[in-house]
């Protein structure tokens, strides 16, 4: 073999991801499954689910609220109290016992909630009092002083995640939840230091990253963005300029990775093509590890890694129905199809009973 020939990389090539050594580049994307208990504490069924998927190079947990106000759906797990920390510890121990790695996704839904979910039936919180379409109510615009309280909640949640034995955390800044509501001008009409210019709209995100990286070290913190995803009534007047600015601010932070939702979620066509701006192009602006997401197959993911358009690829739906996805990719085995009826909430059915190979 000619030693000067580069070794071709694929999904099965190991990767040093910040401080974590991954055995492959197949990442389990964060997936809301609404199966924590009624107190938002993870259960043993949740532990089995994650343990079954520990052959992924990295698991990113479902969105996990940093505070009771951060929840938008029933039975999503939290990371703000000791019971939750203890339950997550069982999960991280089980994943580690299988040789896997797991990051916790830190989540605050902002306006994507409703009084029935919020403590004392209060309105949800958002940068501006602009309602998301659907069954939501008009949120209350956050006071300046309340913004620092939420940043403290991120810090506390990050400390709890450390105590629960995770390998790192992902800051959820995508899909129309609180941080994304600050970033995009369809949901942020503030006239103070948190609204208006790109720098102002990015301020909340950058402050969150500051406190979270102070707890974890930047090489154990990832971030997720979704520049053109309209889910949760999101819009921006110039997503290319906004997210180019954001990504330029991220490079010097030397995070573990940038996780990009490259299109429109809950859409069969993952409609990146409907926008002239391609979020995947932000990869060229970002100096660091890039994780691509949305609608990838084994073939398109391998192509992305071989051509260097991504270092890692995350898979969502495929990991719901194929707990042993890396093995199936390796052996080119048929994939189980995902039952959407059992996606959110419910029992073991459609959660931990998808068949394994063999
Ligand atoms: C969803 O429940 O559909 C959902 C939750 C969190 C996300 C995206 C989608 O980031």
CSV table of C-alpha atoms and ligand atoms in Angstrom, one decimal:
chain,number,residue,atom,x,y,z
A,1,UNK,CA,0.0,0.0,0.0
A,2,UNK,CA,1.2,3.5,-0.8
A,3,UNK,CA,1.6,5.1,2.6
A,4,UNK,CA,0.9,8.5,1.2
A,5,UNK,CA,-2.6,7.5,0.1
A,6,UNK,CA,-5.1,8.9,2.6
A,7,UNK,CA,-7.2,6.2,4.4
A,8,UNK,CA,-10.8,6.5,3.3
A,9,UNK,CA,-13.1,7.3,6.2
A,10,UNK,CA,-16.6,6.1,6.6
A,11,UNK,CA,-19.4,5.7,9.2
A,12,UNK,CA,-17.3,3.0,11.0
A,13,UNK,CA,-14.1,5.1,11.4
A,14,UNK,CA,-13.5,6.0,15.0
A,15,UNK,CA,-13.5,9.7,15.9
A,16,UNK,CA,-12.0,11.8,18.7
A,17,UNK,CA,-15.0,14.0,19.5
A,18,UNK,CA,-13.7,16.7,21.8
A,19,UNK,CA,-12.8,14.8,24.9
A,20,UNK,CA,-14.7,11.6,23.9
A,21,UNK,CA,-13.3,8.8,21.8
A,22,UNK,CA,-16.1,7.4,19.6
A,23,UNK,CA,-16.0,3.9,18.2
A,24,UNK,CA,-18.0,5.0,15.1
A,25,UNK,CA,-19.6,8.1,13.6
A,26,UNK,CA,-23.2,6.9,13.8
A,27,UNK,CA,-25.0,9.1,16.2
A,28,UNK,CA,-28.4,8.6,17.7
A,29,UNK,CA,-30.2,11.9,17.3
A,30,UNK,CA,-32.2,13.4,20.2
A,31,UNK,CA,-35.8,12.0,20.0
A,32,UNK,CA,-38.7,13.1,22.1
A,33,UNK,CA,-40.6,9.9,23.2
A,34,UNK,CA,-42.7,11.1,26.1
A,35,UNK,CA,-42.2,8.1,28.3
A,36,UNK,CA,-40.7,9.4,31.5
A,37,UNK,CA,-43.0,9.1,34.6
A,38,UNK,CA,-45.6,11.7,35.5
A,39,UNK,CA,-43.0,13.5,37.6
A,40,UNK,CA,-40.7,13.8,34.6
A,41,UNK,CA,-38.3,11.3,36.1
A,42,UNK,CA,-36.8,8.7,33.7
A,43,UNK,CA,-37.8,5.1,34.3
A,44,UNK,CA,-36.3,1.7,34.0
A,45,UNK,CA,-38.0,1.3,30.6
A,46,UNK,CA,-36.1,4.4,29.4
A,47,UNK,CA,-32.9,2.8,30.7
A,48,UNK,CA,-33.5,-0.3,28.6
A,49,UNK,CA,-34.2,1.8,25.5
A,50,UNK,CA,-30.9,3.7,25.7
A,51,UNK,CA,-28.9,0.6,26.7
A,52,UNK,CA,-30.3,-1.2,23.6
A,53,UNK,CA,-28.9,1.6,21.4
A,54,UNK,CA,-25.4,1.8,23.0
A,55,UNK,CA,-23.7,0.5,19.8
A,56,UNK,CA,-24.1,4.0,18.4
A,57,UNK,CA,-20.9,5.9,18.5
A,58,UNK,CA,-22.7,8.5,20.5
A,59,UNK,CA,-26.3,8.8,21.9
A,60,UNK,CA,-27.8,12.2,22.3
A,61,UNK,CA,-30.7,12.0,24.7
A,62,UNK,CA,-34.2,13.3,24.0
A,63,UNK,CA,-34.7,16.9,24.9
A,64,UNK,CA,-34.5,17.2,28.7
A,65,UNK,CA,-36.0,20.2,30.4
A,66,UNK,CA,-33.7,22.3,32.6
A,67,UNK,CA,-36.6,23.5,34.8
A,68,UNK,CA,-40.4,22.8,35.2
A,69,UNK,CA,-41.1,25.8,33.0
A,70,UNK,CA,-38.9,24.3,30.3
A,71,UNK,CA,-41.4,21.5,29.5
A,72,UNK,CA,-43.8,21.6,26.7
A,73,UNK,CA,-45.2,18.1,26.5
A,74,UNK,CA,-46.3,15.5,29.0
A,75,UNK,CA,-43.8,12.8,30.3
A,76,UNK,CA,-40.6,14.4,29.0
A,77,UNK,CA,-37.7,14.0,31.4
A,78,UNK,CA,-36.1,16.7,33.4
A,79,UNK,CA,-32.6,17.3,34.8
A,80,UNK,CA,-33.4,19.9,37.6
A,81,UNK,CA,-33.9,17.7,40.7
A,82,UNK,CA,-32.1,14.9,42.5
A,83,UNK,CA,-34.5,12.2,41.6
A,84,UNK,CA,-34.0,12.9,37.9
A,85,UNK,CA,-30.2,12.9,38.5
A,86,UNK,CA,-30.4,9.5,40.2
A,87,UNK,CA,-32.5,8.0,37.4
A,88,UNK,CA,-30.3,9.4,34.7
A,89,UNK,CA,-27.3,7.9,36.5
A,90,UNK,CA,-28.8,4.4,36.0
A,91,UNK,CA,-29.1,5.2,32.3
A,92,UNK,CA,-25.5,6.5,31.9
A,93,UNK,CA,-24.1,3.5,33.8
A,94,UNK,CA,-26.0,1.1,31.6
A,95,UNK,CA,-24.8,2.8,28.4
A,96,UNK,CA,-21.2,2.9,29.6
A,97,UNK,CA,-21.4,-0.8,30.6
A,98,UNK,CA,-22.1,-1.6,27.0
A,99,UNK,CA,-19.1,0.6,25.8
A,100,UNK,CA,-21.3,3.4,24.6
A,101,UNK,CA,-21.2,7.2,25.1
A,102,UNK,CA,-24.1,9.5,25.9
A,103,UNK,CA,-24.7,13.3,25.9
A,104,UNK,CA,-27.7,14.9,27.6
A,105,UNK,CA,-29.6,17.4,25.5
A,106,UNK,CA,-30.4,20.5,27.6
A,107,UNK,CA,-33.9,21.8,26.6
A,108,UNK,CA,-36.2,24.7,27.4
A,109,UNK,CA,-39.3,25.0,25.1
A,110,UNK,CA,-40.0,28.6,25.8
A,111,UNK,CA,-43.4,29.4,24.2
A,112,UNK,CA,-44.0,25.9,22.9
A,113,UNK,CA,-46.0,25.0,26.0
A,114,UNK,CA,-49.4,25.6,27.5
A,115,UNK,CA,-50.8,26.3,31.0
A,116,UNK,CA,-51.7,22.6,31.6
A,117,UNK,CA,-48.0,21.8,31.5
A,118,UNK,CA,-46.7,24.9,33.2
A,119,UNK,CA,-46.4,25.2,37.0
A,120,UNK,CA,-49.5,26.8,38.5
A,121,UNK,CA,-51.1,26.9,35.0
A,122,UNK,CA,-49.1,30.0,34.2
A,123,UNK,CA,-48.5,31.2,30.6
A,124,UNK,CA,-45.3,30.0,29.0
A,125,UNK,CA,-42.2,32.2,28.7
A,126,UNK,CA,-40.7,33.6,25.5
A,127,UNK,CA,-38.5,36.5,24.2
A,128,UNK,CA,-41.7,38.2,22.9
A,129,UNK,CA,-45.4,37.7,23.5
A,130,UNK,CA,-46.0,36.0,20.2
A,131,UNK,CA,-48.1,32.8,20.1
A,132,UNK,CA,-47.0,29.7,18.2
A,133,UNK,CA,-49.7,28.3,15.9
A,134,UNK,CA,-51.8,25.4,17.1
A,135,UNK,CA,-52.9,24.5,20.7
A,136,UNK,CA,-50.5,27.0,22.3
A,137,UNK,CA,-51.4,30.2,24.2
A,138,UNK,CA,-49.8,33.6,24.1
A,139,UNK,CA,-46.6,33.4,26.0
A,140,UNK,CA,-45.4,36.1,28.4
A,141,UNK,CA,-42.4,38.1,27.3
A,142,UNK,CA,-39.4,37.5,29.7
A,143,UNK,CA,-38.2,40.4,31.8
A,144,UNK,CA,-34.5,41.1,31.5
A,145,UNK,CA,-33.9,39.9,35.1
A,146,UNK,CA,-35.7,36.6,34.3
A,147,UNK,CA,-33.3,35.9,31.5
A,148,UNK,CA,-30.5,35.7,33.9
A,149,UNK,CA,-32.6,33.3,36.1
A,150,UNK,CA,-33.0,31.0,33.1
A,151,UNK,CA,-29.2,31.1,32.4
A,152,UNK,CA,-28.7,30.0,36.0
A,153,UNK,CA,-31.1,27.2,35.4
A,154,UNK,CA,-29.0,26.1,32.5
A,155,UNK,CA,-25.9,26.1,34.7
A,156,UNK,CA,-27.7,24.1,37.4
A,157,UNK,CA,-28.9,21.6,34.8
A,158,UNK,CA,-25.4,21.3,33.4
A,159,UNK,CA,-24.1,20.6,36.9
A,160,UNK,CA,-26.8,17.9,37.4
A,161,UNK,CA,-25.9,16.3,34.1
A,162,UNK,CA,-22.3,16.1,35.2
A,163,UNK,CA,-23.4,14.5,38.5
A,164,UNK,CA,-25.5,12.0,36.5
A,165,UNK,CA,-22.5,10.6,34.7
A,166,UNK,CA,-23.0,11.9,31.1
A,167,UNK,CA,-20.1,12.2,28.7
A,168,UNK,CA,-21.2,15.7,27.8
A,169,UNK,CA,-24.2,17.9,26.9
A,170,UNK,CA,-25.8,19.3,23.8
A,171,UNK,CA,-27.4,22.7,24.0
A,172,UNK,CA,-30.6,22.6,22.1
A,173,UNK,CA,-30.8,25.8,20.1
A,174,UNK,CA,-32.9,24.4,17.3
A,175,UNK,CA,-36.5,23.5,16.2
A,176,UNK,CA,-38.3,26.6,17.5
A,177,UNK,CA,-37.6,26.2,21.2
A,178,UNK,CA,-36.5,28.9,23.6
A,179,UNK,CA,-32.9,29.6,22.3
A,180,UNK,CA,-34.1,29.4,18.7
A,181,UNK,CA,-37.0,31.8,19.6
A,182,UNK,CA,-34.3,34.4,20.7
A,183,UNK,CA,-32.2,33.8,17.5
A,184,UNK,CA,-34.9,34.3,14.8
A,185,UNK,CA,-36.8,37.5,14.3
A,186,UNK,CA,-40.2,35.9,13.6
A,187,UNK,CA,-40.3,35.2,17.4
A,188,UNK,CA,-38.0,37.8,18.8
A,189,UNK,CA,-39.2,41.5,18.6
A,190,UNK,CA,-37.3,42.7,21.7
A,191,UNK,CA,-35.8,46.1,21.7
A,192,UNK,CA,-33.3,45.5,24.6
A,193,UNK,CA,-29.9,43.8,24.5
A,194,UNK,CA,-31.6,40.5,23.6
A,195,UNK,CA,-33.3,41.6,20.4
A,196,UNK,CA,-32.6,43.4,17.1
A,197,UNK,CA,-29.1,42.9,15.8
A,198,UNK,CA,-27.6,39.5,15.2
A,199,UNK,CA,-25.3,40.1,18.2
A,200,UNK,CA,-28.3,40.9,20.4
A,201,UNK,CA,-30.3,37.9,19.2
A,202,UNK,CA,-27.3,35.6,19.8
A,203,UNK,CA,-26.6,37.0,23.2
A,204,UNK,CA,-28.9,34.5,25.1
A,205,UNK,CA,-27.4,31.5,23.3
A,206,UNK,CA,-23.8,32.7,23.9
A,207,UNK,CA,-24.5,33.3,27.6
A,208,UNK,CA,-26.0,29.8,27.9
A,209,UNK,CA,-22.9,28.4,26.2
A,210,UNK,CA,-20.7,30.4,28.5
A,211,UNK,CA,-22.2,28.9,31.7
A,212,UNK,CA,-22.5,25.4,30.3
A,213,UNK,CA,-18.9,25.2,29.0
A,214,UNK,CA,-17.7,26.6,32.4
A,215,UNK,CA,-19.2,23.5,34.0
A,216,UNK,CA,-18.2,20.9,31.4
A,217,UNK,CA,-15.2,22.3,29.5
A,218,UNK,CA,-15.9,23.2,25.9
A,219,UNK,CA,-14.7,19.9,24.6
A,220,UNK,CA,-17.7,18.2,26.2
A,221,UNK,CA,-20.4,20.6,24.9
A,222,UNK,CA,-22.2,20.4,21.5
A,223,UNK,CA,-24.8,22.6,20.0
A,224,UNK,CA,-27.8,22.0,17.7
A,225,UNK,CA,-29.1,24.5,15.2
A,226,UNK,CA,-31.9,24.3,12.6
A,227,UNK,CA,-31.6,27.5,10.4
A,228,UNK,CA,-34.5,26.8,7.9
A,229,UNK,CA,-36.8,24.6,10.0
A,230,UNK,CA,-40.2,26.2,10.2
A,231,UNK,CA,-41.5,23.7,12.8
A,232,UNK,CA,-43.1,25.5,15.8
A,233,UNK,CA,-44.1,28.5,13.6
A,234,UNK,CA,-40.5,29.7,13.1
A,235,UNK,CA,-39.3,32.2,10.6
A,236,UNK,CA,-36.4,34.6,10.0
A,237,UNK,CA,-36.0,37.5,7.6
A,238,UNK,CA,-32.5,36.4,6.6
A,239,UNK,CA,-31.5,33.0,8.0
A,240,UNK,CA,-28.3,32.9,5.9
A,241,UNK,CA,-26.9,36.1,7.4
A,242,UNK,CA,-28.1,35.3,10.9
A,243,UNK,CA,-26.8,31.8,11.1
A,244,UNK,CA,-23.5,32.7,9.4
A,245,UNK,CA,-23.1,35.2,12.2
A,246,UNK,CA,-24.0,32.6,14.8
A,247,UNK,CA,-21.6,30.0,13.4
A,248,UNK,CA,-18.8,32.5,13.3
A,249,UNK,CA,-19.3,33.1,17.0
A,250,UNK,CA,-19.2,29.4,17.7
A,251,UNK,CA,-15.8,28.6,16.1
A,252,UNK,CA,-13.6,30.3,18.8
A,253,UNK,CA,-15.5,28.4,21.5
A,254,UNK,CA,-14.0,25.1,20.4
A,255,UNK,CA,-17.1,23.1,21.2
A,256,UNK,CA,-17.2,19.3,20.8
A,257,UNK,CA,-19.4,19.7,17.7
A,258,UNK,CA,-21.9,21.7,15.7
A,259,UNK,CA,-25.1,19.6,15.1
A,260,UNK,CA,-27.0,20.9,12.1
A,261,UNK,CA,-30.6,20.1,11.3
A,262,UNK,CA,-30.2,20.7,7.6
A,263,UNK,CA,-33.8,21.0,6.6
A,264,UNK,CA,-37.4,20.9,7.7
A,265,UNK,CA,-38.3,18.3,10.3
A,266,UNK,CA,-41.6,16.4,10.3
A,267,UNK,CA,-41.5,16.7,6.5
A,268,UNK,CA,-41.1,13.8,4.2
A,269,UNK,CA,-38.9,15.7,1.8
A,270,UNK,CA,-36.7,17.2,4.5
A,271,UNK,CA,-37.2,20.3,2.3
A,272,UNK,CA,-33.7,21.7,2.3
A,273,UNK,CA,-34.2,22.1,-1.5
A,274,UNK,CA,-37.1,24.5,-0.9
A,275,UNK,CA,-34.7,27.1,0.4
A,276,UNK,CA,-31.9,28.7,-1.7
A,277,UNK,CA,-29.8,28.9,1.5
A,278,UNK,CA,-28.5,25.4,2.4
A,279,UNK,CA,-27.6,25.1,6.1
A,280,UNK,CA,-25.1,22.4,5.1
A,281,UNK,CA,-23.1,25.3,3.5
A,282,UNK,CA,-22.4,26.6,7.1
A,283,UNK,CA,-20.0,23.7,7.5
A,284,UNK,CA,-17.5,25.7,5.4
A,285,UNK,CA,-17.8,28.7,7.8
A,286,UNK,CA,-17.4,26.6,10.9
A,287,UNK,CA,-13.9,25.4,12.0
A,288,UNK,CA,-14.7,22.4,14.1
A,289,UNK,CA,-16.5,19.1,14.1
A,290,UNK,CA,-19.7,19.1,12.0
A,291,UNK,CA,-22.5,16.6,12.7
A,292,UNK,CA,-25.1,16.4,9.8
A,293,UNK,CA,-28.7,15.5,10.5
A,294,UNK,CA,-32.0,14.9,8.7
A,295,UNK,CA,-33.0,12.3,6.2
A,296,UNK,CA,-29.6,10.6,5.7
A,297,UNK,CA,-29.3,7.0,4.6
A,298,UNK,CA,-26.3,4.8,5.2
A,299,UNK,CA,-25.2,5.6,1.6
A,300,UNK,CA,-25.6,9.4,1.8
A,301,UNK,CA,-24.0,9.5,5.3
A,302,UNK,CA,-21.0,7.5,4.1
A,303,UNK,CA,-20.7,9.9,1.1
A,304,UNK,CA,-20.8,12.9,3.4
A,305,UNK,CA,-18.0,11.4,5.6
A,306,UNK,CA,-15.9,10.3,2.7
A,307,UNK,CA,-16.1,13.7,1.0
A,308,UNK,CA,-15.5,15.6,4.2
A,309,UNK,CA,-18.9,17.4,4.2
A,310,UNK,CA,-19.5,16.0,7.7
A,311,UNK,CA,-17.4,14.3,10.4
A,312,UNK,CA,-20.5,12.6,11.9
A,313,UNK,CA,-24.1,11.9,10.9
A,314,UNK,CA,-27.0,11.6,13.3
A,315,UNK,CA,-30.0,9.3,12.7
A,316,UNK,CA,-33.4,9.8,14.3
A,317,UNK,CA,-36.3,7.7,13.0
A,318,UNK,CA,-33.9,4.9,12.0
A,319,UNK,CA,-32.8,4.6,15.6
A,320,UNK,CA,-36.4,4.4,16.9
A,321,UNK,CA,-37.0,1.2,15.0
A,322,UNK,CA,-33.5,-0.2,14.7
A,323,UNK,CA,-31.8,-0.4,18.1
A,324,UNK,CA,-28.8,-2.1,16.5
A,325,UNK,CA,-28.6,0.3,13.6
A,326,UNK,CA,-24.7,0.2,13.3
A,327,UNK,CA,-24.8,-3.6,13.0
A,328,UNK,CA,-27.5,-3.4,10.3
A,329,UNK,CA,-25.5,-0.8,8.4
A,330,UNK,CA,-22.3,-3.0,8.7
A,331,UNK,CA,-24.0,-6.1,7.4
A,332,UNK,CA,-26.3,-4.3,4.9
A,333,UNK,CA,-29.3,-5.9,6.6
A,334,UNK,CA,-32.9,-4.9,6.1
A,335,UNK,CA,-34.1,-2.1,8.4
A,336,UNK,CA,-37.3,-2.2,10.5
A,337,UNK,CA,-39.8,0.4,9.7
A,338,UNK,CA,-40.9,3.0,12.3
A,339,UNK,CA,-44.4,2.9,13.7
A,340,UNK,CA,-45.4,6.5,14.0
A,341,UNK,CA,-48.4,5.7,16.2
A,342,UNK,CA,-46.2,4.7,19.1
A,343,UNK,CA,-43.7,7.5,18.6
A,344,UNK,CA,-44.9,9.8,21.4
A,345,UNK,CA,-45.9,8.4,24.7
A,346,UNK,CA,-47.2,4.9,25.6
A,347,UNK,CA,-45.7,1.7,26.7
A,348,UNK,CA,-42.9,-0.7,25.8
A,349,UNK,CA,-44.7,-1.2,22.5
A,350,UNK,CA,-42.9,0.7,19.7
A,351,UNK,CA,-40.3,1.7,22.3
A,352,UNK,CA,-38.2,-1.3,23.5
A,353,UNK,CA,-39.7,-4.1,21.5
A,354,UNK,CA,-38.2,-3.5,18.0
A,355,UNK,CA,-36.4,-6.7,17.0
A,356,UNK,CA,-32.7,-7.0,17.1
A,357,UNK,CA,-30.8,-9.0,14.4
A,358,UNK,CA,-30.2,-12.7,15.1
B,1,LIG,C1,-41.2,16.9,18.6
B,1,LIG,O1,-41.7,16.4,19.6
B,1,LIG,O2,-41.7,16.7,17.5
B,1,LIG,C2,-39.9,17.5,18.7
B,1,LIG,C3,-39.3,17.7,19.9
B,1,LIG,C4,-38.1,18.3,20.0
B,1,LIG,C5,-37.5,18.7,18.9
B,1,LIG,C6,-38.0,18.5,17.6
B,1,LIG,C7,-39.3,17.9,17.6
B,1,LIG,O3,-36.3,19.3,18.9
